[in-house]
CSV table of C-alpha atoms in Angstrom, one decimal:
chain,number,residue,atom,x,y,z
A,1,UNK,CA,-91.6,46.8,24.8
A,2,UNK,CA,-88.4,45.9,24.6
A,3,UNK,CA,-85.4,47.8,24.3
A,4,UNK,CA,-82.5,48.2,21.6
A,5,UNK,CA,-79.9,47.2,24.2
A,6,UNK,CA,-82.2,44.0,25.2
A,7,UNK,CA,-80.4,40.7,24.8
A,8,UNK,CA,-81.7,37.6,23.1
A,9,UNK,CA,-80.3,34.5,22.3
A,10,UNK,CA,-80.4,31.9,19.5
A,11,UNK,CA,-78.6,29.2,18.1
A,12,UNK,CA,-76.0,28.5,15.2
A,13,UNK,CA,-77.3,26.2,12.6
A,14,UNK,CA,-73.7,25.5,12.3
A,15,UNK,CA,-72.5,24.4,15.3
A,16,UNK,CA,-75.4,24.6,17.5
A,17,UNK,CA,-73.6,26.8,19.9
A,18,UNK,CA,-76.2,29.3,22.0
A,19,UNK,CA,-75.1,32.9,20.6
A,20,UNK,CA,-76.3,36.1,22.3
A,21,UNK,CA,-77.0,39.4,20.4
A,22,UNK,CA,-79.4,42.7,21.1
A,23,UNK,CA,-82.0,44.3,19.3
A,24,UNK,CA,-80.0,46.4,17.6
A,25,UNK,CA,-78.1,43.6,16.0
A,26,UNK,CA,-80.4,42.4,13.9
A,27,UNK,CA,-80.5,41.8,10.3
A,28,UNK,CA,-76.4,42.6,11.0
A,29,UNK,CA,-73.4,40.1,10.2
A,30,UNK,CA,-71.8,38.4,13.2
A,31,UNK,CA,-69.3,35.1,13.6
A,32,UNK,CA,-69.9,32.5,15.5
A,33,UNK,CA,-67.7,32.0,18.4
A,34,UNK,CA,-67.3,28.3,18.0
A,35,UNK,CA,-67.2,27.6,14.2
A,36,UNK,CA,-66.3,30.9,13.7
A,37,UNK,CA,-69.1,30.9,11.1
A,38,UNK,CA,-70.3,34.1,9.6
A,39,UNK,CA,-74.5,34.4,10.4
A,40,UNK,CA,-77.0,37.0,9.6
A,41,UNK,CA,-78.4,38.1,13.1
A,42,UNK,CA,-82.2,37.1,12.6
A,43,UNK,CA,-85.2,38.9,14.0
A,44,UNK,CA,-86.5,36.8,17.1
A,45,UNK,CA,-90.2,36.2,16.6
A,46,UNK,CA,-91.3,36.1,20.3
A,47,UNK,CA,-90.1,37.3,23.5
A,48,UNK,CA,-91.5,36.1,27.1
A,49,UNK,CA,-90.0,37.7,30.3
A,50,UNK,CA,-90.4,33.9,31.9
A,51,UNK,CA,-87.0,32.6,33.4
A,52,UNK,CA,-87.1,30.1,30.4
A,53,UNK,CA,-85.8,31.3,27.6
A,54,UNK,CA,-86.7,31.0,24.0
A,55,UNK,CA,-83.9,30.9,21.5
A,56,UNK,CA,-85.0,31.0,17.7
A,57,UNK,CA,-82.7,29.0,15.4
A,58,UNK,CA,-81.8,30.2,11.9
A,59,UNK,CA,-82.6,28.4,9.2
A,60,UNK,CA,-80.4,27.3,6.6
A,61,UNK,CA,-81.1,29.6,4.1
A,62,UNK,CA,-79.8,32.9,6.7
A,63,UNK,CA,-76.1,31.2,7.1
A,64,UNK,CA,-74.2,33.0,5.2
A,65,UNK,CA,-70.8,31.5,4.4
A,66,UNK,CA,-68.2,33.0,5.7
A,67,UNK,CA,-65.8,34.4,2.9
A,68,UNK,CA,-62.2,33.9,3.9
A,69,UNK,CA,-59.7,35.8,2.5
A,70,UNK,CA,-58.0,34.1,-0.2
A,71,UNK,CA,-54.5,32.2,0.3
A,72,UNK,CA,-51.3,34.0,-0.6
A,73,UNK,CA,-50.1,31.2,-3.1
A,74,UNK,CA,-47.0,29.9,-1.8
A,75,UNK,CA,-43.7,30.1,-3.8
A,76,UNK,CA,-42.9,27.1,-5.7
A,77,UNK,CA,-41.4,24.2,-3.9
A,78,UNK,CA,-38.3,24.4,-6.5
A,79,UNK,CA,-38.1,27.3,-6.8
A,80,UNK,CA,-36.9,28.0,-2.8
A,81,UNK,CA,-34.6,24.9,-3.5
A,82,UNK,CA,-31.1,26.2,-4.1
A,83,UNK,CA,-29.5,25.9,-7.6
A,84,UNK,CA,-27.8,23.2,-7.7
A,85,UNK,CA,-24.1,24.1,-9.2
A,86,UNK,CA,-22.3,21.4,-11.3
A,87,UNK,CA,-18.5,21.7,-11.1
A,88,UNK,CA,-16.4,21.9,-14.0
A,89,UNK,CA,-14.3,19.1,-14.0
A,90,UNK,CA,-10.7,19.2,-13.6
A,91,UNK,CA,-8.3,18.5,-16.4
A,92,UNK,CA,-6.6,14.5,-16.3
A,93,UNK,CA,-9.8,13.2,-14.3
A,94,UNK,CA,-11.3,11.8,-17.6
A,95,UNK,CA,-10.8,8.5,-17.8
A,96,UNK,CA,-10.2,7.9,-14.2
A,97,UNK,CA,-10.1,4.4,-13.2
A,98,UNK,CA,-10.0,3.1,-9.2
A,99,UNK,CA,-7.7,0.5,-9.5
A,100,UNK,CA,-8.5,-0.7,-6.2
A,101,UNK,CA,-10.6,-3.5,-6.9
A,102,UNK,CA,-8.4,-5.2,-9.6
A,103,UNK,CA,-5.2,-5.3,-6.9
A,104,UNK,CA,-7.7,-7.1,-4.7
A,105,UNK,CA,-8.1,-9.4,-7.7
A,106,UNK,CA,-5.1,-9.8,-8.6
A,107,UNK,CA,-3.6,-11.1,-4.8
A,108,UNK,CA,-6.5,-13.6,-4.6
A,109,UNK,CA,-5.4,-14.7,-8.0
A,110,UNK,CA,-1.6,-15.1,-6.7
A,111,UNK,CA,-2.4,-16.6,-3.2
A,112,UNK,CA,-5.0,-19.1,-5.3
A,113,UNK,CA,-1.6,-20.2,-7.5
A,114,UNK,CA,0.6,-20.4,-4.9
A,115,UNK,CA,-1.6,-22.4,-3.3
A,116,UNK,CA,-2.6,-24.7,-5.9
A,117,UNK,CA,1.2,-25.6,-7.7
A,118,UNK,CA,2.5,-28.1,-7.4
A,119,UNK,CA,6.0,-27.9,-6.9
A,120,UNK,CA,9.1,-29.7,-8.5
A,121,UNK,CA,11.9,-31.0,-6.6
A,122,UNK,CA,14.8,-30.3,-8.9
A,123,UNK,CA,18.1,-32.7,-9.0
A,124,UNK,CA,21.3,-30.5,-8.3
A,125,UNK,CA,25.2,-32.1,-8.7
A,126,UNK,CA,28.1,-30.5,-7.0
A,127,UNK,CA,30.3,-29.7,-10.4
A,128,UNK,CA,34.0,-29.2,-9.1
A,129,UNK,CA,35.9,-26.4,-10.5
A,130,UNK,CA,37.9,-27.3,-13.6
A,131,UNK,CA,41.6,-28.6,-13.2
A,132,UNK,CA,44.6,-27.0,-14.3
A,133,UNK,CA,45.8,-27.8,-17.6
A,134,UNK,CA,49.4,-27.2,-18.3
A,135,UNK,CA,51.1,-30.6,-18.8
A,136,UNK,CA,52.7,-32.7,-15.6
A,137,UNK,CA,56.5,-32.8,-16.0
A,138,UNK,CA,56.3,-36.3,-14.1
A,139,UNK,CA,53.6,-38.4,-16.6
A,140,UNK,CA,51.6,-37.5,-19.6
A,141,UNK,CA,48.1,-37.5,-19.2
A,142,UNK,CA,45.4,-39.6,-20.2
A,143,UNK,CA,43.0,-39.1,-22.9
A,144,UNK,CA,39.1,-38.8,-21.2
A,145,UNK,CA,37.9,-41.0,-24.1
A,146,UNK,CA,40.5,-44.0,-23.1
A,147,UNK,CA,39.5,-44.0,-19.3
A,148,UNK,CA,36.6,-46.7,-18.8
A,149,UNK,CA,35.1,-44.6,-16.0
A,150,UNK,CA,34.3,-41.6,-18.1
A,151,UNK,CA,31.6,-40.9,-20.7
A,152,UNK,CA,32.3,-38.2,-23.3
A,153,UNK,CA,29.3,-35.7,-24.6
A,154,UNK,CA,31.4,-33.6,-27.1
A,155,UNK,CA,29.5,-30.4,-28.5
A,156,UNK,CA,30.6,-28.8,-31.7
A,157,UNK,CA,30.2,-25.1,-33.0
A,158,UNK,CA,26.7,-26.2,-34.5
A,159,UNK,CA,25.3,-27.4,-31.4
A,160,UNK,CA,25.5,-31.3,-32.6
A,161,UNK,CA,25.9,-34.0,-30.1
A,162,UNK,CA,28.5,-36.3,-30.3
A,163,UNK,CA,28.8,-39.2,-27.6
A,164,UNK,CA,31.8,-41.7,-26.7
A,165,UNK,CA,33.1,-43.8,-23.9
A,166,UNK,CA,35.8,-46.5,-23.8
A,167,UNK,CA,34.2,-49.6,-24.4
A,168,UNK,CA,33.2,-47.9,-28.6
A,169,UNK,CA,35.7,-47.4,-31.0
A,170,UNK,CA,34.4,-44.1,-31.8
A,171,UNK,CA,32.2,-41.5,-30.7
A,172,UNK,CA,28.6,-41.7,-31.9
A,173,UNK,CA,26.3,-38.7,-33.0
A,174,UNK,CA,23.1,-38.0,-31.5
A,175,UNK,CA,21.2,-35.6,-33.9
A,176,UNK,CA,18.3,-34.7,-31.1
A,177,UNK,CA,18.0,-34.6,-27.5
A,178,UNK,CA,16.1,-38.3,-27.4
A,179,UNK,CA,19.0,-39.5,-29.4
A,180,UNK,CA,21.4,-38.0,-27.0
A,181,UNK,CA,19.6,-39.9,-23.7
A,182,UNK,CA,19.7,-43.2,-25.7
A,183,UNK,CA,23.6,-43.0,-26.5
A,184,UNK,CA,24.3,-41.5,-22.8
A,185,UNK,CA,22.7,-44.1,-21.2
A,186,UNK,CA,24.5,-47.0,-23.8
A,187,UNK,CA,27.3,-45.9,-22.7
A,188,UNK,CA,26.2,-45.7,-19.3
A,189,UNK,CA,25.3,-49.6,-19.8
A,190,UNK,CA,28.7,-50.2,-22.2
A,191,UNK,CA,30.5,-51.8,-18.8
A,192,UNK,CA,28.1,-53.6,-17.1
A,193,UNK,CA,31.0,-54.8,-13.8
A,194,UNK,CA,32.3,-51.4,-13.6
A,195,UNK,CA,29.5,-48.8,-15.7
A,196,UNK,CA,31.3,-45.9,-16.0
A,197,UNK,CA,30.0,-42.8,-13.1
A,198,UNK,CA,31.8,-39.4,-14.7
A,199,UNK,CA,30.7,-37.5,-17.6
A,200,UNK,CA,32.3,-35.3,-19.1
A,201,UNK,CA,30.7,-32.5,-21.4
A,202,UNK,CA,33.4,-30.8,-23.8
A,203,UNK,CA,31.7,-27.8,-25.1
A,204,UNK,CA,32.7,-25.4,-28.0
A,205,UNK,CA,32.8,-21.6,-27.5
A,206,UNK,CA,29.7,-21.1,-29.9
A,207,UNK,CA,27.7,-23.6,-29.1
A,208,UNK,CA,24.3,-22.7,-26.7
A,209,UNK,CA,24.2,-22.9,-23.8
A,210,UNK,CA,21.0,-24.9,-23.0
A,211,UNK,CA,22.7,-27.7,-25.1
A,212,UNK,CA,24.9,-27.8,-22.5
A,213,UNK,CA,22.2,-27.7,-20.2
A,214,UNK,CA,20.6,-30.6,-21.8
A,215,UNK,CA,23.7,-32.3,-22.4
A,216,UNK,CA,23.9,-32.3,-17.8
A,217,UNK,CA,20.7,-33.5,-17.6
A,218,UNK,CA,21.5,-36.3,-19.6
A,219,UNK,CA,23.9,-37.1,-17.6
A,220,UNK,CA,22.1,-37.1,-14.5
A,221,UNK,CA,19.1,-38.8,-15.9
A,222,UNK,CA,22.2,-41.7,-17.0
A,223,UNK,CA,22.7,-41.8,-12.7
A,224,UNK,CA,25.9,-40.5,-13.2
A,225,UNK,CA,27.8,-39.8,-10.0
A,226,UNK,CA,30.2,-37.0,-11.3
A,227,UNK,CA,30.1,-34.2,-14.0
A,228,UNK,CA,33.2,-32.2,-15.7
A,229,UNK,CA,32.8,-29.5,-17.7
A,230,UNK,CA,35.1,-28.2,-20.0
A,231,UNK,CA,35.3,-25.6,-23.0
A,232,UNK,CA,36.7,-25.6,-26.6
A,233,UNK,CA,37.8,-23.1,-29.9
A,234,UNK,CA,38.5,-26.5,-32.0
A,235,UNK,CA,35.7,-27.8,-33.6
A,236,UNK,CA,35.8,-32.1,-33.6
């Protein structure tokens, strides 16, 4: 007869693991130690006192499922996330513009230029400071027209040309600037032992002053060796 204390053994249809329960045990609910499966203890059939043991195995329809608690649901993912806080923005940063960039731009650009001019090599002629005025008590001077090493560029109060030398009888106009290059360099050509190397450029008060610019460069374009400038209230 055997006893309620009495120890059996028998197998999880789980697992397979070899369980042990007593007598008393059976029909109860255990867990299985290796699956941690819950299991019906079941009622062995037979019981032999041999040193081999017999272990009865439960059949599927004893397991009984083990009912876990059900999970805690977990907070929402956003809603642990902290708020995110947009800053008001501050008043003059509308409209903002990192000007950066551009002033990178804009030295490339320069360095490309300087690099890529071409440069002119500008004519210059030393223009000596004018000469006093006031009549000599020894001689009387000599009118710039009547010497045959000058070449007169007269400009009036309207900014018209007007060209002479001593080889003409009288000064010639020159209407436009191409006009004012021929006559300069006729006159340049008027003497062709001794062609005259000064020119002088009579200006009036009024009259621009790039005319008298252009009136120089004439001059120079001529081959000129010599310029005098001098100024004027009367018109011609």
């Amino acid at each position: 007869m055997k006893h309620a204390h009495d120890h059996f053994r028998f197998r999880c249809p789980a697992c397979g693991e070899s369980l042990t329960a007593t007598f008393d045990m059976v029909g109860g609910v255990t867990y299985c130690s290796e699956c941690d499966t819950r299991l019906e203890v079941p009622k062995p059939t037979h019981f032999d006192d041999s040193d081999e043991e017999q272990f009865e195995e439960l059949s599927e329809v004893d397991v009984v499922t083990k009912k876990r608690p059900a999970p805690v649901p977990h907070e929402s993912v956003i809603a642990q996330e902290a708020p995110v806080a947009f800053s008001k923005k501050r008043d003059g940063e509308d409209g903002e513009l990192d000007l950066t960039p551009m002033v990178d731009v804009t030295f490339l650009l320069l360095i490309f230029f300087m690099v890529t001019a071409s440069f002119q090599i500008q004519k210059s002629m030393q223009i000596p400071a004018p000469k006093d005025n006031s009549p000599s008590s020894v001689s009387q001077q000599e009118e710039p027209e009547d010497d045959p090493d000058n070449i007169l560029v007269r400009i009036d109060s309207f900014n018209t040309y007007y060209v002479g030398c001593a080889a003409w009888d009288q000064e010639r106009e020159a209407p436009s600037e191409q006009e004012l290059y021929r006559q300069v360099r006729a006159a340049r050509d008027s003497n062709s032992a001794s062609p005259p190397r000064t020119l002088i450029v009579i200006a009036h008060e009024e009259c621009l002053h790039e005319k008298v610019v252009t009136a120089l460069d004439a001059g120079m374009d001529a081959g000129v060796d010599s310029i005098r400038l001098q100024s004027t209230e009367e018109d011609m």
